[in-house]
Coordinates of C-alpha atoms in Angstrom, one line a residue:
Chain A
X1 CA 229.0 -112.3 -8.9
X2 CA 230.7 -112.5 -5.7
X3 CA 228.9 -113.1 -2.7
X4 CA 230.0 -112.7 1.2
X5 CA 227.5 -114.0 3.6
X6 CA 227.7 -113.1 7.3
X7 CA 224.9 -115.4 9.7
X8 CA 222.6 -112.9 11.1
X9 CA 221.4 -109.2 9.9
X10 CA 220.7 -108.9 13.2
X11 CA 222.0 -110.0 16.9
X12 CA 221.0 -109.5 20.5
X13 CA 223.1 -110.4 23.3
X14 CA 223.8 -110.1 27.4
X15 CA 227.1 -108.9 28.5
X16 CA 229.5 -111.9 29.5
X17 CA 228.1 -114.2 26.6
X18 CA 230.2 -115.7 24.3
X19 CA 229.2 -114.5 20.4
X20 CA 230.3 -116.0 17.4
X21 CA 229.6 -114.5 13.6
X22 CA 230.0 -116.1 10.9
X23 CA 231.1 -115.0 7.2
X24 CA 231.2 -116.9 4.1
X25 CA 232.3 -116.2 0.4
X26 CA 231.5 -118.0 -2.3
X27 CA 234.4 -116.6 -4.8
X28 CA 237.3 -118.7 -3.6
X29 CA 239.1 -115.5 -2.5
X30 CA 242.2 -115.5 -0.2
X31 CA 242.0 -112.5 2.3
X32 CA 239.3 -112.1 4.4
X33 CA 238.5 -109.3 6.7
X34 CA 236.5 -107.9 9.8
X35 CA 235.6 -104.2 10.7
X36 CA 233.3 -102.7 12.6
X37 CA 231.8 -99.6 11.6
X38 CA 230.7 -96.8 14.5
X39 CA 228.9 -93.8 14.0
X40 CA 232.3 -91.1 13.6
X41 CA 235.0 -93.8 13.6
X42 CA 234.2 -95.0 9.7
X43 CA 235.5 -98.8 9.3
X44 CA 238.1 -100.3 11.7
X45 CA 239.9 -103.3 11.1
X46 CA 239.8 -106.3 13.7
X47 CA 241.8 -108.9 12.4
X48 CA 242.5 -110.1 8.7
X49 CA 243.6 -113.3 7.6
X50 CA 245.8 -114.2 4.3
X51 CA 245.2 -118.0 4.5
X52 CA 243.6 -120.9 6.2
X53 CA 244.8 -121.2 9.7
X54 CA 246.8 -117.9 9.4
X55 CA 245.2 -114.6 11.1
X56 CA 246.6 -110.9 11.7
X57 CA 245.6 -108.6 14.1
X58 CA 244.2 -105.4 13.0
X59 CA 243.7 -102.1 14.1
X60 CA 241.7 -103.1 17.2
X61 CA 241.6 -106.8 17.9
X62 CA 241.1 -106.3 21.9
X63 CA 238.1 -108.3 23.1
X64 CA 238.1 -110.4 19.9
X65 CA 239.5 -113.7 18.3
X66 CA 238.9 -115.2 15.0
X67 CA 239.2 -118.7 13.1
X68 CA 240.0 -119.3 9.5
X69 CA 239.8 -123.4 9.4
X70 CA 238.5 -123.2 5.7
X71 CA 239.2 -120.6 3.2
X72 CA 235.5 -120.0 2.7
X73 CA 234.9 -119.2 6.4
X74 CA 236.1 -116.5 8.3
X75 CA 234.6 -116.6 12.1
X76 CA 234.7 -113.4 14.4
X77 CA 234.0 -114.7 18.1
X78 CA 233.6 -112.3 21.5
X79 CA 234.8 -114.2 24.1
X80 CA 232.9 -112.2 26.5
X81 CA 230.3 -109.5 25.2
X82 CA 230.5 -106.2 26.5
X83 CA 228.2 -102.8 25.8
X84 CA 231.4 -101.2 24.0
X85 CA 231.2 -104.0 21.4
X86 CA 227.6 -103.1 20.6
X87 CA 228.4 -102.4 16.7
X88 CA 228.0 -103.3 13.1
X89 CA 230.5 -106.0 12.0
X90 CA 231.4 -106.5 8.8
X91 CA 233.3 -109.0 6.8
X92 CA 234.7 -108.5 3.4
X93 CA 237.1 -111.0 1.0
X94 CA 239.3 -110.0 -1.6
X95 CA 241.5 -111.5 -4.0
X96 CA 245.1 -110.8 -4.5
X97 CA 245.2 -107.1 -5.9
X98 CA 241.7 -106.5 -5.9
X99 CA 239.6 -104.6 -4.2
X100 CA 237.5 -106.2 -0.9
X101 CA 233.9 -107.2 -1.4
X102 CA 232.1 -106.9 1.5
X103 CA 229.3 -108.7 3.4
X104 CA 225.7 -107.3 4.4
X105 CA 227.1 -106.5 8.1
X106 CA 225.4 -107.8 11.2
X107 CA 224.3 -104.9 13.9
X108 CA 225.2 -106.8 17.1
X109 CA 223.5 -105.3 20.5
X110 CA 224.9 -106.1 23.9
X111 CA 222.8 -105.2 26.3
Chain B
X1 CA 246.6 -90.8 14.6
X2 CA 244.6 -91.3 11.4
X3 CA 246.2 -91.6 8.2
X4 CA 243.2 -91.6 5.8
X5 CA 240.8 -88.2 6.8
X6 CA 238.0 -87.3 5.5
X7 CA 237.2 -83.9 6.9
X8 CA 234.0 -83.0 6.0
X9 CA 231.6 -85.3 7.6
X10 CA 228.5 -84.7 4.8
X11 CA 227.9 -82.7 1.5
X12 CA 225.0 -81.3 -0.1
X13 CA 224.2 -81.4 -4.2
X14 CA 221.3 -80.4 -6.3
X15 CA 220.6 -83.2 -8.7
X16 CA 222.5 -82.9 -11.8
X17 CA 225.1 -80.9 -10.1
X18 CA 228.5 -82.0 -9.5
X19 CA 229.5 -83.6 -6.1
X20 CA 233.3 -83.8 -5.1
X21 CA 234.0 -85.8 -2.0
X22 CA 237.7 -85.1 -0.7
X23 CA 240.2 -87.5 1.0
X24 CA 243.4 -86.5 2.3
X25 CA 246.4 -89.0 3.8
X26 CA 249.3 -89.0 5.9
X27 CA 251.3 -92.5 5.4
X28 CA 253.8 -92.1 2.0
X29 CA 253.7 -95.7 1.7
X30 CA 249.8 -96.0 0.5
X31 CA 250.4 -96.6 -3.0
X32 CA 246.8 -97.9 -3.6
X33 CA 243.4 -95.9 -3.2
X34 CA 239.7 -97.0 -3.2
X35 CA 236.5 -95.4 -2.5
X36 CA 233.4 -97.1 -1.3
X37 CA 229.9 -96.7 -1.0
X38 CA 227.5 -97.7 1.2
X39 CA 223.5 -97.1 2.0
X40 CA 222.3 -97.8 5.1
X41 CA 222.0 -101.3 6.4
X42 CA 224.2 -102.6 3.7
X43 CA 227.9 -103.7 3.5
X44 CA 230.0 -101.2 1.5
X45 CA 230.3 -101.9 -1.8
X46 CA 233.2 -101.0 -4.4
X47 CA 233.2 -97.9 -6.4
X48 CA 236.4 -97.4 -8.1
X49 CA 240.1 -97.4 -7.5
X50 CA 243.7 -95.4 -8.2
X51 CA 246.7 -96.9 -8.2
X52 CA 249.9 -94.4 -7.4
X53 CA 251.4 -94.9 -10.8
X54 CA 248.1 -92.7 -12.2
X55 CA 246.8 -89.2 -11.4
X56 CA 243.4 -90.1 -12.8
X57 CA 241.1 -92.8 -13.2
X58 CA 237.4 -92.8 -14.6
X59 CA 234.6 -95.2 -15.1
X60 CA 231.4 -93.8 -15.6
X61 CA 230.1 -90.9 -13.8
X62 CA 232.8 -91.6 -11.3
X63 CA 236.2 -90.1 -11.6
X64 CA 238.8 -90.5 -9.3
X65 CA 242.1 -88.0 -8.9
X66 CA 245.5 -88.1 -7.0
X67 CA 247.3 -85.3 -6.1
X68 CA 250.7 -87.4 -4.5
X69 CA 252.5 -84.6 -3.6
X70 CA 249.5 -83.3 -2.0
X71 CA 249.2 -86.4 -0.2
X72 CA 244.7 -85.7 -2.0
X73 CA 242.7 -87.8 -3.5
X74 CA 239.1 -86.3 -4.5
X75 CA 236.0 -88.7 -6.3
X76 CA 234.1 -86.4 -8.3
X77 CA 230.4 -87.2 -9.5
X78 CA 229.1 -86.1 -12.6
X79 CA 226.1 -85.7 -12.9
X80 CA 224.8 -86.3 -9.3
X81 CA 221.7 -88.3 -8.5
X82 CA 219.5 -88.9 -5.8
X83 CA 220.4 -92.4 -6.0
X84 CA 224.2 -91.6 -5.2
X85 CA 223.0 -90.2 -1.7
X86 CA 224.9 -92.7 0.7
X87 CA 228.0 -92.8 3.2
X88 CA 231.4 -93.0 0.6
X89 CA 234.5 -94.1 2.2
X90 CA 238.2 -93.6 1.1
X91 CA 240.2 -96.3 2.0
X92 CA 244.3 -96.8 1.4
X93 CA 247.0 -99.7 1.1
X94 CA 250.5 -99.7 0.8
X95 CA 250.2 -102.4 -2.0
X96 CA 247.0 -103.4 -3.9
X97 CA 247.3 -107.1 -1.6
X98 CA 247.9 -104.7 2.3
X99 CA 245.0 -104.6 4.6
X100 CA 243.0 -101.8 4.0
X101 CA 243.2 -98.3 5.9
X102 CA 239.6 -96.3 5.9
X103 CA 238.1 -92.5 6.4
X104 CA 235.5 -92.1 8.8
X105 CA 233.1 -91.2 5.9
X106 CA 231.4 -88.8 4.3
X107 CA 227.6 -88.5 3.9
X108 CA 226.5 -87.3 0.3
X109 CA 223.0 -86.3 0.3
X110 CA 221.5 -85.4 -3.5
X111 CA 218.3 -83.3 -3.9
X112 CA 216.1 -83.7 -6.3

């Protein structure tokens, strides 16, 4: 079975910290992904990434950066929290031609 | 502008009923097409896929149908049950290995 493991089910933060989440997958899988999911905006991509060291921005990468230093780790950092990033993140893997397998999500709050 | 709608934001079946969740796109390059499902405070989780080349792919309960020169895709669910009520997604790629493109959702609620 594969699995995709993201750090926290649930985060709290101030506005101006700097957040980092974390996903893992266990299946050896190339791509890896991060949405975020708002209530009436389904799933939007942030960034992708193909390949260790190699990352694509998405659909809305403002605000965010990631690292891919090992194929099993895909990190999502916010260099500086704001309210409007208060969402649910997820992270999803996939292997070439298959569909993506996705994470529990973590429901970030900035307050 | 959103290339993968999914105009109806919720849908209501009696149990045993069918339920038929619609998708529509806009980009003629998506040549791959998944649905997803997802219950609340979960990640999404794979349902079932089409590929361009097909007009119609089953598994289960689950059957998926493309319409390409109606730019549709519908997921039909036969017979629904109360443990199908969750959020389903469409998603599309222009090639099974492209980043994913998603639907805002649609919320199937099954009564018993």
């Amino acid at each position: 079975d594969v699995k995709v493991t993201q750090s926290s089910r649930y985060l709290v933060k101030r506005t101006g910290e700097k957040v980092f989440l974390e996903c893992v997958q266990d299946m050896d899988h190339e791509n890896m992904f991060w949405y975020r999911q708002d209530p009436g905006l389904g799933l939007r991509l942030i960034y992708f990434s193909y390949d260790v060291k190699m990352k694509e921005k998405g659909d809305i990468p403002e605000g965010y950066s990631v690292s891919r230093e090992k194929k099993e780790r895909f990190s999502l950092i916010l260099e500086s929290a704001s309210t409007n990033q208060t969402s649910m993140y997820l992270c999803a893997s996939s292997l070439k031609d298959l569909g993506q397998y996705f994470g529990p999500g973590t429901r970030l709050t900035v307050t | 502008d959103q290339q993968v709608k999914q105009n109806s934001p919720s849908l209501s079946v009696q149990e045993g009923r069918i339920s038929i969740l619609n998708c529509d796109y806009t980009n003629s390059m998506f040549d791959y097409f998944l649905w997803y499902k997802k219950y609340p405070a979960e990640g999404p989780t794979f349902l079932i896929s089409i590929s361009s080349i097909k007009d119609k792919n089953e598994d289960g309960r689950f059957t998926v149908f493309l319409n390409k020169s109606a730019k549709h895709l519908s997921l039909h669910i036969v017979p629904s049950q109360p443990g199908d009520s969750a959020v389903y997604f469409c998603a599309a790629s222009a090639g099974a290995n492209s980043k994913l493109t998603f639907g805002k959702g649609i919320t199937l609620s099954v009564r018993p």
